[in-house]
Backbone as a printed PyTorch tensor [residue, N CA C, xyz], in Angstrom:
tensor([[[  0.8500,  -1.1950,   0.0000],
         [  0.0000,   0.0000,   0.0000],
         [  0.8850,   1.2450,   0.0000]],

        [[  0.6960,   2.1440,  -0.9630],
         [  1.5100,   3.3420,  -1.0590],
         [  1.2140,   4.2970,   0.0900]],

        [[  2.1680,   5.1940,   0.3420],
         [  1.9890,   6.1790,   1.4130],
         [  0.7940,   7.0810,   1.1090]],

        [[  0.6920,   7.5270,  -0.1430],
         [ -0.4200,   8.4040,  -0.5350],
         [ -1.7580,   7.7060,  -0.3120]],

        [[ -1.8360,   6.4460,  -0.7210],
         [ -3.0590,   5.6620,  -0.5530],
         [ -3.4060,   5.5460,   0.9260]],

        [[ -2.3960,   5.2890,   1.7460],
         [ -2.6120,   5.1260,   3.1860],
         [ -3.1150,   6.4280,   3.8230]],

        [[ -2.5400,   7.5610,   3.3850],
         [ -2.9580,   8.8680,   3.9170],
         [ -4.3990,   9.1580,   3.5380]],

        [[ -4.7310,   8.9440,   2.2680],
         [ -6.1020,   9.1770,   1.8100],
         [ -7.0740,   8.2850,   2.5780]],

        [[ -6.7140,   7.0360,   2.7320],
         [ -7.5550,   6.0860,   3.4720],
         [ -7.7950,   6.5690,   4.9060]],

        [[ -6.7430,   7.0310,   5.5620],
         [ -6.8540,   7.5180,   6.9410],
         [ -7.7610,   8.7280,   7.0350]],

        [[ -7.6970,   9.6100,   6.0290],
         [ -8.4890,  10.8370,   6.0510],
         [ -9.9650,  10.5930,   5.7430]],

        [[-10.2260,   9.7220,   4.7690],
         [-11.6140,   9.5670,   4.3220],
         [-12.4320,   8.6030,   5.1700]],

        [[-11.7670,   7.6800,   5.8490],
         [-12.5190,   6.6780,   6.6050],
         [-13.4640,   7.2830,   7.6310]],

        [[-13.0330,   8.2110,   8.5130],
         [-13.9820,   8.7920,   9.4770],
         [-15.0440,   9.6730,   8.8190]],

        [[-14.6740,  10.3460,   7.7260],
         [-15.6350,  11.2050,   7.0260],
         [-16.7650,  10.3650,   6.4360]],

        [[-16.3750,   9.2890,   5.7720],
         [-17.3890,   8.4230,   5.1720],
         [-18.1990,   7.7050,   6.2400]],

        [[-17.5600,   7.4060,   7.3600],
         [-18.2800,   6.7450,   8.4430],
         [-19.4110,   7.5980,   8.9860]],

        [[-19.2640,   8.9150,   8.8740],
         [-20.3030,   9.8260,   9.3720],
         [-21.3090,  10.1980,   8.2900]],

        [[-20.8190,  10.6420,   7.1450],
         [-21.7080,  11.1110,   6.0780],
         [-22.3860,   9.9750,   5.3230]],

        [[-21.6650,   8.8750,   5.1620],
         [-22.1650,   7.7850,   4.3360],
         [-22.0320,   6.4810,   5.1140]],

        [[-23.0220,   6.1550,   5.9190],
         [-22.9320,   4.9320,   6.7270],
         [-22.7820,   3.6900,   5.8460]],

        [[-21.6600,   3.0120,   6.0280],
         [-21.3500,   1.8560,   5.1930],
         [-21.1980,   0.6120,   6.0650]],

        [[-21.9160,  -0.4150,   5.6990],
         [-21.8260,  -1.6960,   6.3920],
         [-21.0970,  -2.6740,   5.4750]],

        [[-20.0250,  -3.2540,   5.9560],
         [-19.2660,  -4.2130,   5.1510],
         [-19.4390,  -5.6020,   5.7360]],

        [[-19.9160,  -6.5110,   4.9110],
         [-20.1390,  -7.8960,   5.3280],
         [-19.1950,  -8.8120,   4.5470]],

        [[-18.5160,  -9.6910,   5.2570],
         [-17.6410, -10.6610,   4.5920],
         [-16.1940, -10.2250,   4.4640]],

        [[-15.7410,  -9.3300,   5.3510],
         [-14.3460,  -8.8830,   5.2760],
         [-13.3680, -10.0560,   5.3590]],

        [[-13.7820, -11.1130,   6.0490],
         [-12.9030, -12.2730,   6.1990],
         [-12.6540, -12.9910,   4.8730]],

        [[-13.4780, -12.6850,   3.8530],
         [-13.3170, -13.3180,   2.5400],
         [-12.2680, -12.6310,   1.6680]],

        [[-11.7810, -11.4680,   2.1110],
         [-10.7740, -10.7430,   1.3400],
         [ -9.4010, -11.3700,   1.6060]],

        [[ -8.8090, -12.0230,   0.6010],
         [ -7.5080, -12.6620,   0.8170],
         [ -6.4550, -11.6690,   1.3120]],

        [[ -5.6030, -12.1080,   2.2100],
         [ -4.6030, -11.2300,   2.8000],
         [ -3.3930, -11.0310,   1.8890]],

        [[ -3.2370, -11.8770,   0.9070],
         [ -2.1040, -11.7450,  -0.0100],
         [ -2.4390, -12.3820,  -1.3420]],

        [[ -1.6130, -12.0900,  -2.3330],
         [ -1.7930, -12.6820,  -3.6590],
         [ -2.6360, -11.8300,  -4.5800]],

        [[ -2.4020, -11.9950,  -5.8750],
         [ -3.1470, -11.2390,  -6.8780],
         [ -4.4280, -11.9350,  -7.2920]],

        [[ -5.4510, -11.1510,  -7.5420],
         [ -6.7290, -11.6760,  -8.0170],
         [ -7.5720, -10.5180,  -8.5410]],

        [[ -8.7200, -10.8410,  -9.0990],
         [ -9.6470,  -9.8340,  -9.6140],
         [-10.7690,  -9.6150,  -8.6100]],

        [[-11.0060,  -8.3730,  -8.2490],
         [-12.1660,  -8.0090,  -7.4430],
         [-13.2060,  -7.4490,  -8.4070]],

        [[-14.3310,  -8.1280,  -8.5290],
         [-15.3730,  -7.7340,  -9.4800],
         [-16.6200,  -7.3030,  -8.7330]],

        [[-17.0630,  -6.0700,  -8.9730],
         [-18.2090,  -5.5140,  -8.2440],
         [-19.1790,  -4.8300,  -9.1950]],

        [[-20.4490,  -4.7950,  -8.7970],
         [-21.3920,  -3.9370,  -9.5150],
         [-21.0370,  -2.4840,  -9.2130]],

        [[-21.5840,  -1.5680, -10.0010],
         [-21.1640,  -0.1620,  -9.9200],
         [-22.4030,   0.7240,  -9.7730]],

        [[-22.5410,   1.3600,  -8.6070],
         [-23.7420,   2.1490,  -8.3320],
         [-23.4950,   3.6490,  -8.3090]],

        [[-22.2470,   4.0640,  -8.0400],
         [-21.9330,   5.4950,  -7.9980],
         [-20.4460,   5.6920,  -8.1560]],

        [[-20.0410,   6.9300,  -8.4400],
         [-18.6340,   7.2470,  -8.6060],
         [-17.8720,   7.0580,  -7.2990]],

        [[-18.6150,   6.9760,  -6.1880],
         [-17.9880,   6.8120,  -4.8720],
         [-17.6590,   5.3610,  -4.5230]],

        [[-18.0910,   4.4160,  -5.3150],
         [-17.8590,   3.0020,  -4.9900],
         [-16.3890,   2.6840,  -4.6950]],

        [[-15.4380,   3.1530,  -5.5360],
         [-14.0300,   2.8710,  -5.2090],
         [-13.6050,   3.4880,  -3.8830]],

        [[-14.1370,   4.6730,  -3.5650],
         [-13.7950,   5.3300,  -2.3040],
         [-14.3070,   4.5130,  -1.1250]],

        [[-15.5190,   3.9430,  -1.2640],
         [-16.0540,   3.0740,  -0.2140],
         [-15.0680,   1.9430,   0.0740]],

        [[-14.5090,   1.3730,  -0.9860],
         [-13.6190,   0.2230,  -0.8250],
         [-12.2510,   0.6290,  -0.2890]],

        [[-11.7640,   1.7890,  -0.7160],
         [-10.5090,   2.3060,  -0.1630],
         [-10.6510,   2.4880,   1.3430]],

        [[-11.7930,   3.0390,   1.7650],
         [-12.0050,   3.3360,   3.1860],
         [-12.1680,   2.0820,   4.0280]],

        [[-12.6650,   0.9990,   3.4320],
         [-13.0620,  -0.1560,   4.2390],
         [-12.2760,  -1.4390,   4.0010]],

        [[-11.4230,  -1.4760,   2.9770],
         [-10.6490,  -2.6860,   2.7010],
         [ -9.2130,  -2.4920,   3.1840]],

        [[ -8.6390,  -3.4900,   3.8070],
         [ -7.2870,  -3.3810,   4.3630],
         [ -6.2140,  -3.3300,   3.2890]],

        [[ -6.4360,  -4.0130,   2.1680],
         [ -5.4520,  -4.0170,   1.0850],
         [ -5.7870,  -2.9770,   0.0290]],

        [[ -4.7670,  -2.5190,  -0.6630],
         [ -4.9760,  -1.5570,  -1.7380],
         [ -5.5830,  -2.2600,  -2.9480]],

        [[ -6.5780,  -1.6010,  -3.5500],
         [ -7.2030,  -2.1110,  -4.7610],
         [ -6.8400,  -1.1760,  -5.9130]],

        [[ -6.3720,  -1.7340,  -7.0070],
         [ -5.9760,  -0.9510,  -8.1880],
         [ -7.1210,  -0.9970,  -9.1930]],

        [[ -7.8530,   0.0980,  -9.2900],
         [ -9.0750,   0.1040, -10.0950],
         [ -8.8290,   0.4750, -11.5530]],

        [[ -9.4790,  -0.2700, -12.4190],
         [ -9.5590,   0.0880, -13.8260],
         [-10.7280,   1.0650, -13.9710]],

        [[-10.4640,   2.2600, -14.5280],
         [-11.4950,   3.3000, -14.5980],
         [-11.5830,   3.8660, -16.0140]],

        [[-12.7520,   4.3490, -16.3670],
         [-12.9560,   4.8780, -17.7130],
         [-12.0360,   6.0660, -17.9790]],

        [[-11.5480,   6.1520, -19.2070],
         [-10.5570,   7.1630, -19.5790],
         [-11.0630,   8.5890, -19.3690]],

        [[-12.3770,   8.7860, -19.4710],
         [-12.9370,  10.1340, -19.3260],
         [-12.6160,  10.7590, -17.9720]],

        [[-12.4580,   9.9280, -16.9500],
         [-12.1690,  10.4380, -15.6070],
         [-10.7700,  11.0410, -15.5030]],

        [[ -9.9040,  10.7330, -16.4620],
         [ -8.5140,  11.1720, -16.4050],
         [ -8.2580,  12.4350, -17.2280]],

        [[ -9.3030,  13.0340, -17.7830],
         [ -9.1180,  14.2250, -18.6090],
         [ -8.7120,  15.4440, -17.7860]],

        [[ -9.2610,  15.5520, -16.5780],
         [ -8.8850,  16.6430, -15.6860],
         [ -7.5070,  16.3520, -15.0800]],

        [[ -6.5820,  17.3050, -15.1950],
         [ -5.2010,  17.0770, -14.7730],
         [ -5.0880,  16.7490, -13.2810]],

        [[ -5.8000,  17.5140, -12.4420],
         [ -5.7310,  17.2910, -10.9950],
         [ -6.3380,  15.9440, -10.6260]],

        [[ -7.5150,  15.6630, -11.2040],
         [ -8.1930,  14.4010, -10.9180],
         [ -7.3420,  13.2250, -11.3930]],

        [[ -6.6970,  13.4030, -12.5590],
         [ -5.8310,  12.3350, -13.0890],
         [ -4.6650,  12.0530, -12.1450]],

        [[ -4.0870,  13.1260, -11.5960],
         [ -2.9500,  12.9590, -10.6860],
         [ -3.3570,  12.1940,  -9.4300]],

        [[ -4.5350,  12.5260,  -8.8940],
         [ -5.0150,  11.8530,  -7.6840],
         [ -5.3200,  10.3890,  -7.9770]],

        [[ -6.0450,  10.1410,  -9.0650],
         [ -6.4030,   8.7660,  -9.4190],
         [ -5.1630,   7.8990,  -9.6380]],

        [[ -4.2000,   8.4530, -10.3460],
         [ -2.9860,   7.6980, -10.6480],
         [ -2.2200,   7.3600,  -9.3750]],

        [[ -2.1380,   8.3110,  -8.4490],
         [ -1.4130,   8.0620,  -7.1970],
         [ -2.1710,   7.0850,  -6.2940]],

        [[ -3.4700,   6.9360,  -6.5490],
         [ -4.2450,   5.9430,  -5.8100],
         [ -4.1600,   4.5620,  -6.4590]],

        [[ -3.4470,   4.5000,  -7.5920],
         [ -3.2610,   3.2100,  -8.2540],
         [ -4.2480,   2.9280,  -9.3690]],

        [[ -5.1850,   3.8550,  -9.6150],
         [ -6.1650,   3.6520, -10.6900],
         [ -5.4940,   3.8830, -12.0460]],

        [[ -6.0510,   3.2760, -13.0840],
         [ -5.5110,   3.4620, -14.4290],
         [ -6.6640,   3.4800, -15.4310]],

        [[ -6.4120,   4.1690, -16.5550],
         [ -7.4700,   4.4270, -17.5270],
         [ -7.6370,   3.2850, -18.5160]],

        [[ -8.8890,   3.1170, -18.9500],
         [ -9.1920,   2.1820, -20.0320],
         [-10.1850,   2.8490, -20.9700]],

        [[ -9.9160,   2.7680, -22.2690],
         [-10.8470,   3.2710, -23.2800],
         [-11.8800,   2.1880, -23.5380]],

        [[-13.0710,   2.4170, -23.0200],
         [-14.1220,   1.4040, -23.1170],
         [-14.5720,   1.2170, -24.5560]],

        [[-14.7820,  -0.0430, -24.9220],
         [-15.3110,  -0.3490, -26.2380],
         [-14.3090,  -0.2120, -27.3640]],

        [[-13.0110,  -0.0170, -27.0360],
         [-12.0100,   0.1860, -28.0770],
         [-10.9120,  -0.8750, -28.0520]],

        [[-11.1210,  -1.9310, -27.2830],
         [-10.1050,  -2.9740, -27.2170],
         [ -8.7750,  -2.4380, -26.7260]],

        [[ -8.8010,  -1.7370, -25.6040],
         [ -7.6140,  -1.0740, -25.0540],
         [ -6.6490,  -2.1120, -24.4730]],

        [[ -5.7750,  -2.6320, -25.3250],
         [ -4.8790,  -3.6980, -24.9060],
         [ -3.8140,  -3.2140, -23.9310]],

        [[ -3.4530,  -1.9440, -24.0150],
         [ -2.4830,  -1.4000, -23.0630],
         [ -3.0210,  -1.4950, -21.6430]],

        [[ -4.2910,  -1.1440, -21.4650],
         [ -4.9190,  -1.2310, -20.1460],
         [ -5.0570,  -2.6840, -19.7070]],

        [[ -5.3920,  -3.5530, -20.6400],
         [ -5.5250,  -4.9770, -20.3220],
         [ -4.1920,  -5.5530, -19.8500]],

        [[ -3.1220,  -5.2160, -20.5540],
         [ -1.7990,  -5.7230, -20.1770],
         [ -1.3820,  -5.1900, -18.8050]],

        [[ -1.6860,  -3.9180, -18.5480],
         [ -1.3490,  -3.3460, -17.2410],
         [ -2.1360,  -4.0650, -16.1390]],

        [[ -3.4080,  -4.3270, -16.4050],
         [ -4.2480,  -5.0430, -15.4380],
         [ -3.6640,  -6.4230, -15.1410]],

        [[ -3.2480,  -7.1090, -16.1720],
         [ -2.6890,  -8.4500, -15.9940],
         [ -1.3620,  -8.4080, -15.2280]],

        [[ -0.5580,  -7.3760, -15.4920],
         [  0.7110,  -7.2380, -14.7650],
         [  0.4680,  -7.0220, -13.2750]],

        [[ -0.5650,  -6.2550, -12.9340],
         [ -0.8860,  -6.0220, -11.5260],
         [ -1.2000,  -7.3290, -10.8150]],

        [[ -2.0110,  -8.1610, -11.4530],
         [ -2.3780,  -9.4470, -10.8560],
         [ -1.1420, -10.3250, -10.6820]],

        [[ -0.3080, -10.3700, -11.7030],
         [  0.9030, -11.1940, -11.6360],
         [  1.8730, -10.6880, -10.5670]],

        [[  1.7850,  -9.3980, -10.2530],
         [  2.6270,  -8.8220,  -9.2030],
         [  2.0310,  -9.0040,  -7.8070]],

        [[  0.9180,  -9.7480,  -7.7190],
         [  0.3200, -10.0420,  -6.4220],
         [ -0.6110,  -8.9690,  -5.9100]],

        [[ -1.1060,  -8.1070,  -6.7970],
         [ -1.9850,  -7.0140,  -6.3800],
         [ -3.4470,  -7.3280,  -6.7090]],

        [[ -4.3440,  -6.5320,  -6.1250],
         [ -5.7780,  -6.7020,  -6.3700],
         [ -6.1970,  -5.7810,  -7.5090]],

        [[ -6.7300,  -6.3660,  -8.5610],
         [ -7.2740,  -5.5890,  -9.6760],
         [ -8.7610,  -5.3850,  -9.4410]],

        [[ -9.1870,  -4.1360,  -9.3570],
         [-10.6020,  -3.8260,  -9.1710],
         [-11.2820,  -3.5270, -10.4930]],

        [[-12.3400,  -4.2590, -10.7890],
         [-13.0850,  -4.0860, -12.0430],
         [-14.5760,  -3.9620, -11.7430]],

        [[-15.2250,  -3.0690, -12.4640],
         [-16.6920,  -3.0000, -12.4580],
         [-17.1340,  -3.6040, -13.7940]],

        [[-17.3810,  -4.9100, -13.8230],
         [-17.5430,  -5.6180, -15.0980],
         [-18.7850,  -5.2610, -15.9020]],

        [[-19.7390,  -4.5330, -15.3000],
         [-20.8980,  -4.0860, -16.0800],
         [-20.4970,  -3.0550, -17.1340]],

        [[-19.3770,  -2.3780, -16.8770],
         [-18.8670,  -1.4200, -17.8570],
         [-19.3080,   0.0130, -17.6360]],

        [[-20.3030,   0.2250, -16.7850],
         [-20.7790,   1.5650, -16.4820],
         [-21.5700,   1.5210, -15.1860]],

        [[-21.9870,   2.7090, -14.7010],
         [-22.7450,   2.7620, -13.4540],
         [-24.2290,   2.5370, -13.7110]],

        [[-24.8570,   1.8160, -12.7760],
         [-26.3050,   1.6600, -12.7510],
         [-26.7740,   2.0370, -11.3540]],

        [[-27.4290,   3.1820, -11.2540],
         [-27.7800,   3.7450,  -9.9490],
         [-28.7980,   2.8890,  -9.2190]],

        [[-29.7580,   2.3630,  -9.9430],
         [-30.8230,   1.5880,  -9.3020],
         [-30.9880,   0.2360,  -9.9880]],

        [[-31.5530,  -0.7040,  -9.2570],
         [-31.8550,  -2.0090,  -9.8170],
         [-30.7300,  -3.0060,  -9.6660]],

        [[-31.0360,  -4.2420, -10.0070],
         [-30.0930,  -5.3450,  -9.8620],
         [-28.8970,  -5.1830, -10.7950]],

        [[-27.7740,  -5.7950, -10.4570],
         [-26.5910,  -5.7370, -11.3320],
         [-26.9180,  -6.2580, -12.7320]],

        [[-26.2870,  -5.6570, -13.7360],
         [-26.4490,  -6.0920, -15.1200],
         [-25.3970,  -7.1400, -15.4730]],

        [[-25.5560,  -7.7220, -16.6400],
         [-24.6280,  -8.7560, -17.0840],
         [-23.2210,  -8.1880, -17.2600]],

        [[-22.2330,  -8.9290, -16.8040],
         [-20.8390,  -8.5040, -16.9290],
         [-20.4120,  -8.4970, -18.3980]],

        [[-19.4940,  -7.6090, -18.7100],
         [-18.8720,  -7.6080, -20.0340],
         [-17.7880,  -8.6830, -20.0630]],

        [[-17.2920,  -8.9630, -21.2450],
         [-16.3430, -10.0750, -21.3950],
         [-14.9310,  -9.7490, -20.9180]],

        [[-14.6150,  -8.4540, -20.6990],
         [-13.2580,  -8.0800, -20.3030],
         [-12.7570,  -8.8040, -19.0760]],

        [[-13.6250,  -8.9270, -18.0630],
         [-13.2140,  -9.6090, -16.8280],
         [-12.8460, -11.0660, -17.1010]],

        [[-13.5520, -11.6890, -18.0320],
         [-13.2730, -13.0860, -18.3670],
         [-11.9510, -13.2210, -19.1260]],

        [[-11.6900, -12.2870, -20.0610],
         [-10.4280, -12.3140, -20.8080],
         [ -9.2360, -12.2240, -19.8540]],

        [[ -9.3150, -11.2830, -18.9060],
         [ -8.2090, -11.0830, -17.9760],
         [ -8.0320, -12.3120, -17.0800]],

        [[ -9.1470, -12.8510, -16.5990],
         [ -9.0820, -14.0370, -15.7390],
         [ -8.4290, -15.2090, -16.4690]],

        [[ -8.7960, -15.4020, -17.7300],
         [ -8.2410, -16.5280, -18.4790],
         [ -6.7610, -16.3190, -18.8100]],

        [[ -6.3840, -15.0930, -19.1420],
         [ -4.9850, -14.8230, -19.4890],
         [ -4.0640, -14.9800, -18.2850]],

        [[ -4.5780, -14.6610, -17.1050],
         [ -3.7380, -14.7010, -15.8940],
         [ -4.0230, -15.9060, -15.0080]],

        [[ -5.0430, -16.7060, -15.4090],
         [ -5.4850, -17.8340, -14.5740],
         [ -5.8000, -17.3410, -13.1560]],

        [[ -6.5260, -16.2340, -13.1190],
         [ -6.7840, -15.5350, -11.8560],
         [ -8.0820, -15.9710, -11.2000]],

        [[ -8.0510, -15.9900,  -9.8610],
         [ -9.2730, -16.1590,  -9.0850],
         [-10.0640, -14.8440,  -9.1320]],

        [[-11.3620, -14.9240,  -8.8420],
         [-12.2170, -13.7340,  -8.8600],
         [-12.9740, -13.6240,  -7.5400]],

        [[-12.9370, -12.4380,  -6.9480],
         [-13.6670, -12.1700,  -5.7170],
         [-14.9030, -11.3380,  -6.0460]],

        [[-16.1160, -11.9010,  -5.9280],
         [-17.3220, -11.1270,  -6.2170],
         [-17.6920, -10.2160,  -5.0470]],

        [[-18.0850,  -8.9990,  -5.3680],
         [-18.4710,  -8.0130,  -4.3580],
         [-19.7240,  -7.2970,  -4.8480]],

        [[-20.6430,  -7.0030,  -3.9270],
         [-21.8260,  -6.2300,  -4.3110],
         [-21.9190,  -4.9610,  -3.4810]],

        [[-22.4400,  -3.9120,  -4.1090],
         [-22.7390,  -2.6580,  -3.4300],
         [-24.2520,  -2.4780,  -3.4970]],

        [[-24.8710,  -2.3400,  -2.3370],
         [-26.3390,  -2.2540,  -2.2920],
         [-26.7990,  -1.0490,  -1.4780]],

        [[-27.7670,  -0.3360,  -2.0270],
         [-28.4960,   0.6790,  -1.2570],
         [-29.9040,   0.7500,  -1.8250]],

        [[-30.8350,   1.2160,  -1.0210],
         [-32.2260,   1.3070,  -1.4600],
         [-32.4670,   2.6770,  -2.0660]],

        [[-32.7980,   2.6890,  -3.3400],
         [-33.0440,   3.9560,  -4.0230],
         [-31.7560,   4.6250,  -4.4480]],

        [[-31.8610,   5.8880,  -4.8200],
         [-30.7130,   6.6220,  -5.3370],
         [-29.7210,   6.9650,  -4.2370]],

        [[-28.4940,   7.1980,  -4.6760],
         [-27.3960,   7.5260,  -3.7800],
         [-27.6090,   8.9010,  -3.1460]],

        [[-27.5860,   8.9440,  -1.8090],
         [-27.7270,  10.2060,  -1.0820],
         [-26.8660,  10.1680,   0.1740]],

        [[-26.4700,  11.3520,   0.6320],
         [-25.7330,  11.4480,   1.8910],
         [-26.6070,  10.9270,   3.0240]],

        [[-25.9930,  10.2270,   3.9570],
         [-26.6280,   9.6270,   5.1300],
         [-27.4650,   8.3880,   4.8050]],

        [[-27.5080,   8.0070,   3.5200],
         [-28.2490,   6.7850,   3.1670],
         [-27.3140,   5.5780,   3.3080]],

        [[-27.8190,   4.5390,   3.9290],
         [-27.0100,   3.3500,   4.2240],
         [-26.6130,   2.6160,   2.9500]],

        [[-25.3600,   2.2000,   2.9130],
         [-24.8310,   1.3800,   1.8250],
         [-24.2490,   0.1020,   2.4200]],

        [[-24.5370,  -1.0160,   1.8040],
         [-23.9670,  -2.2910,   2.2460],
         [-23.0470,  -2.8450,   1.1720]],

        [[-21.8160,  -3.1140,   1.5710],
         [-20.8610,  -3.7890,   0.6980],
         [-20.7490,  -5.2240,   1.1900]],

        [[-21.0290,  -6.1500,   0.3040],
         [-20.9940,  -7.5630,   0.6960],
         [-19.9150,  -8.2780,  -0.1300]],

        [[-18.9580,  -8.8680,   0.5700],
         [-17.8460,  -9.5580,  -0.0780],
         [-18.1280, -11.0550,  -0.0850]],

        [[-18.1440, -11.6320,  -1.2620],
         [-18.4160, -13.0550,  -1.3710],
         [-17.1670, -13.9010,  -1.1880]],

        [[-17.3130, -15.1890,  -1.3710],
         [-16.1730, -16.0990,  -1.2770],
         [-15.3910, -16.0830,  -2.5900]],

        [[-14.0820, -16.1860,  -2.4690],
         [-13.2120, -16.1940,  -3.6400],
         [-13.5530, -17.3730,  -4.5470]],

        [[-13.7450, -17.0820,  -5.8300],
         [-14.0100, -18.1340,  -6.8050],
         [-12.6760, -18.5340,  -7.4310]],

        [[-12.2380, -19.7450,  -7.1940],
         [-10.9670, -20.2220,  -7.7130],
         [-11.0310, -20.3880,  -9.2400]],

        [[ -9.9010, -20.1580,  -9.8720],
         [ -9.8580, -20.2350, -11.3290],
         [-10.3150, -21.5970, -11.8440]],

        [[ -9.9300, -22.6500, -11.1480],
         [-10.3160, -23.9910, -11.5840],
         [-11.8270, -24.1940, -11.5750]],

        [[-12.5310, -23.4020, -10.7670],
         [-13.9870, -23.4800, -10.7260],
         [-14.6230, -22.6610, -11.8500]],

        [[-13.8420, -21.7510, -12.4210],
         [-14.3790, -20.8420, -13.4300],
         [-14.3750, -21.4350, -14.8290]],

        [[-13.4900, -22.3890, -15.0630],
         [-13.3550, -22.9110, -16.4170],
         [-13.6010, -24.4180, -16.4660]],

        [[-13.8530, -24.8750, -17.6650],
         [-13.9940, -26.2990, -17.9370],
         [-13.0030, -26.6320, -19.0490]],

        [[-11.9730, -27.4250, -18.7700],
         [-10.9380, -27.7150, -19.7830],
         [-11.4710, -28.3940, -21.0390]],

        [[-12.6730, -28.9290, -20.9630],
         [-13.2450, -29.6020, -22.1250],
         [-13.9950, -28.6300, -23.0420]],

        [[-14.1780, -27.3810, -22.5860],
         [-14.8730, -26.3860, -23.3840],
         [-13.8920, -25.5640, -24.2110]],

        [[-14.3890, -24.9330, -25.2580],
         [-13.5690, -24.0180, -26.0560],
         [-13.3280, -22.7340, -25.2570]],

        [[-12.3480, -21.9380, -25.6830],
         [-12.0780, -20.6670, -25.0090],
         [-13.3140, -19.7730, -25.0250]],

        [[-13.9990, -19.7570, -26.1340],
         [-15.2000, -18.9130, -26.2480],
         [-16.2740, -19.3610, -25.2540]],

        [[-16.4520, -20.6570, -25.1240],
         [-17.4490, -21.1810, -24.1900],
         [-17.0400, -20.8880, -22.7450]],

        [[-15.7510, -20.9710, -22.4630],
         [-15.2710, -20.6660, -21.1160],
         [-15.4180, -19.1760, -20.7890]],

        [[-15.2120, -18.3190, -21.7800],
         [-15.4350, -16.8870, -21.5710],
         [-16.8730, -16.6430, -21.1290]],

        [[-17.8070, -17.2630, -21.8270],
         [-19.2130, -17.1160, -21.4760],
         [-19.4950, -17.6880, -20.0850]],

        [[-18.8630, -18.8040, -19.7770],
         [-19.0540, -19.4490, -18.4750],
         [-18.5930, -18.5230, -17.3510]],

        [[-17.4520, -17.8690, -17.5420],
         [-16.9350, -16.9500, -16.5300],
         [-17.8500, -15.7450, -16.3830]],

        [[-18.2650, -15.1740, -17.5030],
         [-19.1770, -14.0090, -17.4690],
         [-20.4520, -14.3530, -16.7100]],

        [[-21.0250, -15.4960, -17.0150],
         [-22.2720, -15.9090, -16.3490],
         [-22.0490, -16.1350, -14.8570]],

        [[-20.9180, -16.7460, -14.5020],
         [-20.6370, -17.0360, -13.0850],
         [-20.4200, -15.7410, -12.3040]],

        [[-19.6760, -14.8030, -12.8710],
         [-19.4270, -13.5210, -12.2000],
         [-20.7250, -12.7490, -12.0280]],

        [[-21.5210, -12.6820, -13.0890],
         [-22.7960, -11.9760, -13.0170],
         [-23.7010, -12.5760, -11.9540]],

        [[-23.8080, -13.9060, -11.9390],
         [-24.6750, -14.5880, -10.9880],
         [-24.1880, -14.3910,  -9.5490]],

        [[-22.8760, -14.4320,  -9.3470],
         [-22.3200, -14.3020,  -7.9960],
         [-22.5550, -12.9110,  -7.4260]],

        [[-22.3200, -11.8820,  -8.2420],
         [-22.5470, -10.5070,  -7.7790],
         [-24.0310, -10.2810,  -7.5120]],

        [[-24.8710, -10.7780,  -8.3960],
         [-26.3180, -10.6120,  -8.2390],
         [-26.8200, -11.3070,  -6.9810]],

        [[-26.3150, -12.4940,  -6.7120],
         [-26.7070, -13.2330,  -5.5250],
         [-26.3650, -12.4530,  -4.2500]],

        [[-25.1870, -11.8550,  -4.2230],
         [-24.7790, -11.0410,  -3.0710],
         [-25.6700,  -9.8090,  -2.9580]],

        [[-25.9510,  -9.1660,  -4.0760],
         [-26.7770,  -7.9560,  -4.0930],
         [-28.1830,  -8.2370,  -3.5800]],

        [[-28.7150,  -9.3970,  -3.9310],
         [-30.0790,  -9.7510,  -3.5310],
         [-30.2080, -10.0220,  -2.0330]],

        [[-29.0920, -10.1610,  -1.3250],
         [-29.1320, -10.2960,   0.1290],
         [-29.4090,  -8.9570,   0.8170]],

        [[-29.2670,  -7.8780,   0.0530],
         [-29.5720,  -6.5160,   0.5000],
         [-28.7690,  -6.1320,   1.7440]],

        [[-29.4140,  -5.4830,   2.7160],
         [-28.6810,  -5.0120,   3.9080],
         [-28.5140,  -6.1540,   4.9270]]])
């Protein structure tokens, strides 16, 4: 965990604890070491901040390139370990960086739906999370963010961390790569949705 990340975490944790009551369930499921993919539904721009404030390990988030256009915001995001991806353009540079993070024993944070959905159940994951998992033979940790209605200050948010899905459980060696990609997408979507449906 970088010094900058640690300082930000120390500063925001009490603020979020007061303004944005967050309940985290399943902290024991967060592996203490090793690289893997953390896959979560995406409800607001604050979701990564919730995780920075409440997770003991640093998470390196893949974020849409538009967030990096502002120079100051880009500097902060980069120092927090986030990196840009051009959505829908086959951004292989971002994919390779994501894979390097996992191989270096770090947590790659992905919102596999590809965009934010303020209300309603999680949507189907995009294939990017499956490509990265297959290339790195990575385990996947499903996480859900739940709140009732739209995001507001003082409204309760529940983050629920599921059990780590081992890579061997994600694939079937008898299937084609394309079929395994679909299998991973379906498993990730179902796991996040199952956690989300537990609500608060």
